[in-house]
Coordinates of C-alpha atoms and ligand atoms in Angstrom, one line a residue:
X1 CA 13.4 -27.3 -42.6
X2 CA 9.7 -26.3 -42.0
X3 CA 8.5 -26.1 -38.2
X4 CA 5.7 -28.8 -37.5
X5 CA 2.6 -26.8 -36.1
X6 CA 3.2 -27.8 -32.9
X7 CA 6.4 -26.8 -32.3
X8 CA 5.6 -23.0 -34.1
X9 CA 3.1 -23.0 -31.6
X10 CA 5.3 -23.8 -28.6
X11 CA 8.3 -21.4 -30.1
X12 CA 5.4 -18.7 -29.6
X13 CA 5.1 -19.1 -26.2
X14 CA 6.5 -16.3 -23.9
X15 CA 8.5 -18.2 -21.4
X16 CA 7.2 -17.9 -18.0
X17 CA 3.7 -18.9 -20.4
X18 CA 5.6 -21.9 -21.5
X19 CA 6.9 -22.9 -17.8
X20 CA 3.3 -22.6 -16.5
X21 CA 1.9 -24.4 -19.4
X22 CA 4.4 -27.5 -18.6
X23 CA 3.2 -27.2 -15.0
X24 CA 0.1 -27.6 -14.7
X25 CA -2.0 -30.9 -15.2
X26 CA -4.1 -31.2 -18.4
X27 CA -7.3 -31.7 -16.7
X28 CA -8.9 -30.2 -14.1
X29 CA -8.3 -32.1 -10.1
X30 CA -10.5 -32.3 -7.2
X31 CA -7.7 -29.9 -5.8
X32 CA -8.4 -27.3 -8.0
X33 CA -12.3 -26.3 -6.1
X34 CA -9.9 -25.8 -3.1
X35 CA -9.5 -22.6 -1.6
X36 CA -6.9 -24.1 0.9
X37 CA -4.1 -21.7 2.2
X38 CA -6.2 -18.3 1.0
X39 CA -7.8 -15.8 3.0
X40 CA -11.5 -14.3 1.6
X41 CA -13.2 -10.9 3.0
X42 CA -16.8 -11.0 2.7
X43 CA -18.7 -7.7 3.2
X44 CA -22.1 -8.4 4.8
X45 CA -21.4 -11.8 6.0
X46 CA -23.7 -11.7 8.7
X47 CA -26.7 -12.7 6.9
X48 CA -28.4 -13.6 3.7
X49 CA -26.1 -14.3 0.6
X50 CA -23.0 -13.1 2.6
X51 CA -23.4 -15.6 5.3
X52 CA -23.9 -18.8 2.7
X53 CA -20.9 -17.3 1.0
X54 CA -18.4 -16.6 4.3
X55 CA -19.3 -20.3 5.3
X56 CA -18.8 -21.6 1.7
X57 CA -15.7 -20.1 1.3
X58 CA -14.8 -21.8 4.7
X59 CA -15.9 -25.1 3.5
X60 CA -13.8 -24.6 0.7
X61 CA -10.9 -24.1 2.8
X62 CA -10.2 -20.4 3.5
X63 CA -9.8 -18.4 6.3
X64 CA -12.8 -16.0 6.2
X65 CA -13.1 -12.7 7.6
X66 CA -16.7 -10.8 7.3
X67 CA -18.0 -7.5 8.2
X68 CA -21.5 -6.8 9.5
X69 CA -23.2 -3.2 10.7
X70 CA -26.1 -3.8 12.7
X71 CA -26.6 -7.7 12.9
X72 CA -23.0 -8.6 14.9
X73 CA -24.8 -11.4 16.5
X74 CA -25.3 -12.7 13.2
X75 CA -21.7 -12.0 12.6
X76 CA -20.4 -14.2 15.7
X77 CA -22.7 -16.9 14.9
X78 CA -20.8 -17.0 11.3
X79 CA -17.5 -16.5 12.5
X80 CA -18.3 -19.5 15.3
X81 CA -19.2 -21.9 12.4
X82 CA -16.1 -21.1 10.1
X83 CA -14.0 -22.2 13.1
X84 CA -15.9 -24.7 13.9
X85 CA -14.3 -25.5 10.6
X86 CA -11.2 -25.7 11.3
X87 CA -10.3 -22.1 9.4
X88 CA -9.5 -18.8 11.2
X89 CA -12.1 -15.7 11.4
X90 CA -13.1 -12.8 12.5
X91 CA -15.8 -9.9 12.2
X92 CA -15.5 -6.4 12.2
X93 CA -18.8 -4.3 12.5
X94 CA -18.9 -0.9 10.1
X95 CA -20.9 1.2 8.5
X96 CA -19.5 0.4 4.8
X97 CA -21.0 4.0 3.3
X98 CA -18.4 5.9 5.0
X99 CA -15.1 5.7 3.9
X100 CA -13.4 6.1 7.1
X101 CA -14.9 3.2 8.6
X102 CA -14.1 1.1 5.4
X103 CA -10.4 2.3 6.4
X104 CA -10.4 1.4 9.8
X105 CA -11.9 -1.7 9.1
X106 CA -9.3 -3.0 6.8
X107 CA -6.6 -1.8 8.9
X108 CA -8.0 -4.6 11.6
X109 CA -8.2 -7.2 9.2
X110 CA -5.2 -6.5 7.4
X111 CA -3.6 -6.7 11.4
X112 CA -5.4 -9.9 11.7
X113 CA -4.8 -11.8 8.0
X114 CA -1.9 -10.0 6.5
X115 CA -2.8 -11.4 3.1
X116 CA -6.1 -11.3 2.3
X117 CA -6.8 -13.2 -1.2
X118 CA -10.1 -12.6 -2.1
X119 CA -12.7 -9.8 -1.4
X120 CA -16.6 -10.9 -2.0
X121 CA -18.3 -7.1 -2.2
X122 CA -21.4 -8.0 -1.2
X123 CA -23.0 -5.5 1.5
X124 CA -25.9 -3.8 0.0
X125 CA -29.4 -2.3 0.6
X126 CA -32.7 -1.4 -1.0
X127 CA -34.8 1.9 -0.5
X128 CA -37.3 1.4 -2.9
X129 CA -39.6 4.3 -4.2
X130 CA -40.9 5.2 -7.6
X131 CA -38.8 7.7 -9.3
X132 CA -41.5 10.4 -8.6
X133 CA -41.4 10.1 -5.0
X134 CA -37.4 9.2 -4.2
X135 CA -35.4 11.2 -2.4
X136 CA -32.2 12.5 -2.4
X137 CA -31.2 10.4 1.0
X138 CA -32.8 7.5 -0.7
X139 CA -30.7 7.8 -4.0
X140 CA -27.5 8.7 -1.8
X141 CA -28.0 6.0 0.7
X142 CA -28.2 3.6 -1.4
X143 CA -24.9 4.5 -4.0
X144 CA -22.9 5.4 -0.7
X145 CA -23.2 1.7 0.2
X146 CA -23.9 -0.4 -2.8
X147 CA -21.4 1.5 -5.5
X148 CA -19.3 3.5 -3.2
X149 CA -19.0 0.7 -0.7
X150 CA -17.8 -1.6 -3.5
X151 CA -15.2 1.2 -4.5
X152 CA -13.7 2.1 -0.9
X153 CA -13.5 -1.5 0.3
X154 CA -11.6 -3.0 -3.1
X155 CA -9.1 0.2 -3.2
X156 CA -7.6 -1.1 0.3
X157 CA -7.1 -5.2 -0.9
X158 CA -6.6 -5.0 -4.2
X159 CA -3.1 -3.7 -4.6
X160 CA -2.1 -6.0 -1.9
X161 CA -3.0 -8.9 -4.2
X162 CA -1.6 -7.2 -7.5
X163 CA 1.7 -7.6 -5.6
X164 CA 1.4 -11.1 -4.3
X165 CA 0.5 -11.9 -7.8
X166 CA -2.8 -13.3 -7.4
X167 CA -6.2 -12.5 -6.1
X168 CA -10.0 -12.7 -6.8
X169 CA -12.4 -9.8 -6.6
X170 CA -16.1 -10.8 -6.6
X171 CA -18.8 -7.9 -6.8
X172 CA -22.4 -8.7 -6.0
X173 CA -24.5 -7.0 -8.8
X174 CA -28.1 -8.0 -9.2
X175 CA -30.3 -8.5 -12.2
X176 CA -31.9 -5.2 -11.7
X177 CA -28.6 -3.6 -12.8
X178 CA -28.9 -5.5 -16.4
X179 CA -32.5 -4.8 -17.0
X180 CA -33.7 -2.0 -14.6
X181 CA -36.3 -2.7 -11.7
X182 CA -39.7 -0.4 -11.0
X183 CA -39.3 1.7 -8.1
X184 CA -35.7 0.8 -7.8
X185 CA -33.4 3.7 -10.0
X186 CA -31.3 4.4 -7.1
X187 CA -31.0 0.2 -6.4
X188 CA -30.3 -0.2 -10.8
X189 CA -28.1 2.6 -11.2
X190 CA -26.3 1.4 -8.4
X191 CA -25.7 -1.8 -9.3
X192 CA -25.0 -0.9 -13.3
X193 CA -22.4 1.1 -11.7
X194 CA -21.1 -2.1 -9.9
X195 CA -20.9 -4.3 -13.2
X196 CA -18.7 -1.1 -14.8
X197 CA -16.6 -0.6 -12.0
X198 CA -16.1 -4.5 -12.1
X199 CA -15.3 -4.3 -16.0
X200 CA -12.7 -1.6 -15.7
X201 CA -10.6 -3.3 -12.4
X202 CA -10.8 -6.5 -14.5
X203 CA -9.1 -4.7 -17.6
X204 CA -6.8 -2.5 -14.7
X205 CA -5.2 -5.3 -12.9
X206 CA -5.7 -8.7 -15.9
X207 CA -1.6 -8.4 -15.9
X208 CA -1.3 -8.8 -12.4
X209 CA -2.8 -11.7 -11.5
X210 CA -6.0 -10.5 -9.8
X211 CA -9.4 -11.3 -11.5
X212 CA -12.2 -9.4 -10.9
X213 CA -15.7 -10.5 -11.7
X214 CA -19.3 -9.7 -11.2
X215 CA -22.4 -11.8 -10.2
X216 CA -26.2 -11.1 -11.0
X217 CA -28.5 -12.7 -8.6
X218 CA -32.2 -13.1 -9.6
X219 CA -34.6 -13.0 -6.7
X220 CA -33.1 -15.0 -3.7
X221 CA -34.5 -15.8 -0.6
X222 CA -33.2 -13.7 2.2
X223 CA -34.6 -10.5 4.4
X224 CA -34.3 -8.4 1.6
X225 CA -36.6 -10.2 -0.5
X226 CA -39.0 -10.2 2.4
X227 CA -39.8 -6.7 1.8
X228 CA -40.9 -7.2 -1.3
X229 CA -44.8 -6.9 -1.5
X230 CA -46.9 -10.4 -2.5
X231 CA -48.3 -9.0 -5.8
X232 CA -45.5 -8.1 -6.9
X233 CA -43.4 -11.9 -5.7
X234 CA -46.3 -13.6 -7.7
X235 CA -44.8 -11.7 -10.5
X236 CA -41.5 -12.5 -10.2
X237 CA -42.1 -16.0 -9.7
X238 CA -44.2 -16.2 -13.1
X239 CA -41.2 -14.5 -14.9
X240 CA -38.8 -16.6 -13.3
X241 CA -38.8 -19.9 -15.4
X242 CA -37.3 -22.1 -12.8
X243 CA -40.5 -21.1 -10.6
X244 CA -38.8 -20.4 -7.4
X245 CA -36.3 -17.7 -5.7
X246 CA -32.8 -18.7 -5.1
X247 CA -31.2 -19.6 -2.2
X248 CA -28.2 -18.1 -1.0
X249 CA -25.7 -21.2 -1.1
X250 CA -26.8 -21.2 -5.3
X251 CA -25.0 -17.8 -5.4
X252 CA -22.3 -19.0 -3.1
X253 CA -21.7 -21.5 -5.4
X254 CA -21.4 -18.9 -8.2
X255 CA -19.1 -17.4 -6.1
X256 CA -17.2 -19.9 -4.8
X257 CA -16.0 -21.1 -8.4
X258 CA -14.9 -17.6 -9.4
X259 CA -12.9 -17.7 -6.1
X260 CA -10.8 -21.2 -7.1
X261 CA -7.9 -21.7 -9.6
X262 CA -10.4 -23.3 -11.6
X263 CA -11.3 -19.6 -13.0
X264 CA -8.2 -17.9 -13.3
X265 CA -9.3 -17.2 -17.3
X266 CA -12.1 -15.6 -16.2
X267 CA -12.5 -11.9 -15.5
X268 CA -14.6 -9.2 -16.2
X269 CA -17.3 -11.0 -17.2
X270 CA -21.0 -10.8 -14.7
X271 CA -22.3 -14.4 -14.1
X272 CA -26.1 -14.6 -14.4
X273 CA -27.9 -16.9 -11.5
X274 CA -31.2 -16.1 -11.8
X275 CA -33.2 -19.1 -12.8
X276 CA -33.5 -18.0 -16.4
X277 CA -35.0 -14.9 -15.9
X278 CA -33.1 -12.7 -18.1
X279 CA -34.4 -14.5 -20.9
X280 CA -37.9 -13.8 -20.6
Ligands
NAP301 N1 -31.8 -11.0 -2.1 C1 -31.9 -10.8 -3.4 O1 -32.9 -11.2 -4.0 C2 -30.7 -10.2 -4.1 C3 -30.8 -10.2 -5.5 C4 -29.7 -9.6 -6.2 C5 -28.7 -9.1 -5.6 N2 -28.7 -9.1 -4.2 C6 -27.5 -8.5 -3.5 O2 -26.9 -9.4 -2.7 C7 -26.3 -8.8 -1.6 C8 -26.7 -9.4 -0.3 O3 -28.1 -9.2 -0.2 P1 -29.0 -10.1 0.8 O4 -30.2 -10.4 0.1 O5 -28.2 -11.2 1.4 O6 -29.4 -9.0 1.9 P2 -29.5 -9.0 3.5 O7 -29.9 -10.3 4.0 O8 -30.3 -7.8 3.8 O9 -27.9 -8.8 3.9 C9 -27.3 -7.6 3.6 C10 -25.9 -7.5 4.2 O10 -25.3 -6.3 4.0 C11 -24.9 -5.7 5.2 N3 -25.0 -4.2 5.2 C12 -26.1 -3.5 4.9 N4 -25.9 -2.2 5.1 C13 -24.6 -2.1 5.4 C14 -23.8 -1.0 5.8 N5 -24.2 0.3 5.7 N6 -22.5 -1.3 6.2 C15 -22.0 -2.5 6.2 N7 -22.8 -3.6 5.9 C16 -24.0 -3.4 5.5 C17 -25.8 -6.3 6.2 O11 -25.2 -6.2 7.5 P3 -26.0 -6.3 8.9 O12 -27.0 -7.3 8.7 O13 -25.0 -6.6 9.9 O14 -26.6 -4.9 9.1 C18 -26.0 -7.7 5.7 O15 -24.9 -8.5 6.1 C19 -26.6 -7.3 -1.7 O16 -25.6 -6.6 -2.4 C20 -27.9 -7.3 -2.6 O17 -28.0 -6.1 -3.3 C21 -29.7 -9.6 -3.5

């Protein structure tokens, strides 16, 4: 006798598919956005997007630990609020361009929270020149801590969460990655590198349980964008066709979805929050 197309379809199923399938509800739960029993690492947590993401992440229900380099009493103010929480935290100060210190710095977090979940790579700078007039510490300094950074601190987590079956790897890209920025090549190539990189974990480590996505933030509102000269804001705000920069908690929110069971289907991909820009 014929099979009915459901059950051919259910045959097809590899077991432990099947098992999970039967598991889980048919419809996403209130549950689902919580990040409850996990443990995130956010890399420049002490200010900006990091810090809306640390405490978001907190909200959500994780322990959060965050580095900083030179703002640590940023850091303590962000580690006060996540306890004031109710979650665990702790900072550790670093400068993330050198591997050794990226090292050192997970070996006292790993000491503190064994298991840590999720990492949120989101430390960067800007050294802005046109191409003419940049440097090679310019170019340098800025891979060393925006591409390298992203490499040295996933390499010490990632496996960790390949073997516990389940983790969440967040890299902070930027729009100028996707479509270039002037007087930025070292800040682009940097953060093209970043949405590569992010592609090729997410292909490495899909079977394992650990997705690992990118985010590309428009212009947000934080010191960085404070640097940026008033002729040139005006144009960003008349290319930007909500009409405003973002705030950080709009790309915490970005990131705290890719962080929750809610996205376990989705990895590799870079999630554009940029008020439409990229269309223009
Ligand atoms: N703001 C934007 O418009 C925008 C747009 C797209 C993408 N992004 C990206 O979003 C991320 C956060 O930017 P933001 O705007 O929040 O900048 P921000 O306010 O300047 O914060 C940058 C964070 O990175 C940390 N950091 C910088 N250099 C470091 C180093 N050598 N070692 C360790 N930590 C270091 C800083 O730590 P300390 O403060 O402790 O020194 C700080 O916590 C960056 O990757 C940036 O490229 C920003």
């Amino acid at each position: 006798m014929p099979s009915s197309p459901t059950s051919m379809h259910t045959n097809s199923l590899p077991t432990a598919a099947l098992a999970e399938s039967q598991s889980e509800p048919e419809f996403v739960l209130m549950s689902d956005w919580s990040l409850q029993g996990r443990t995130a690492l956010v890399t420049g947590g002490s200010r900006g997007i990091g810090r809306a993401i640390a405490l978001s992440l907190a909200s959500l229900g994780a322990d959060v630990a965050i580095t900083c380099y030179t703002g640590c009493k940023f850091a303590a103010d962000v580690t006060g609020q996540i306890k004031d929480l109710g979650r665990r935290s702790m900072s550790y100060s670093h400068d993330i361009a050198k591997p050794e210190e990226v090292e050192k710095m997970a070996r006292a977090v790993l000491d503190t929270f064994p298991d840590i979940d999720i990492v949120v790579n989101n430390a960067g700078i800007t050294r802005d020149r046109s191409f003419k007039k940049m440097t090679y510490d310019m170019w340098h300094g800025v891979l060393a801590v925006n591409l390298t950074g992203v490499f040295s601190v996933t390499r010490c987590f990632i496996d960790g969460m390949a073997d516990r079956g389940w983790g969440r790897v967040i890299n902070i890209s930027s729009i100028i990655g996707e479509a270039g920025g002037f007087g930025q090549a070292n800040y682009a190539a940097a953060k093209a590198g970043v949405i590569a990189l992010t592609k090729t974990l997410a292909l490495e480590y899909a079977r394992k349980g650990v997705t690992v996505n990118a985010i590309a933030p428009g212009f947000v509102s934080t010191r960085m964008t404070a640097e940026v000269p008033e002729r040139a804001m005006q144009s960003v705000l008349e290319r930007t066709p909500v009409g405003r920069l973002a705030e950080p908690r709009e790309i915490a929110a970005a990131v705290s979805f890719l962080s929750s069971p809610l996205a376990s289907y989705i990895t590799g991909h870079v999630l554009d929050v940029n008020g439409g820009m990229l269309m223009r």
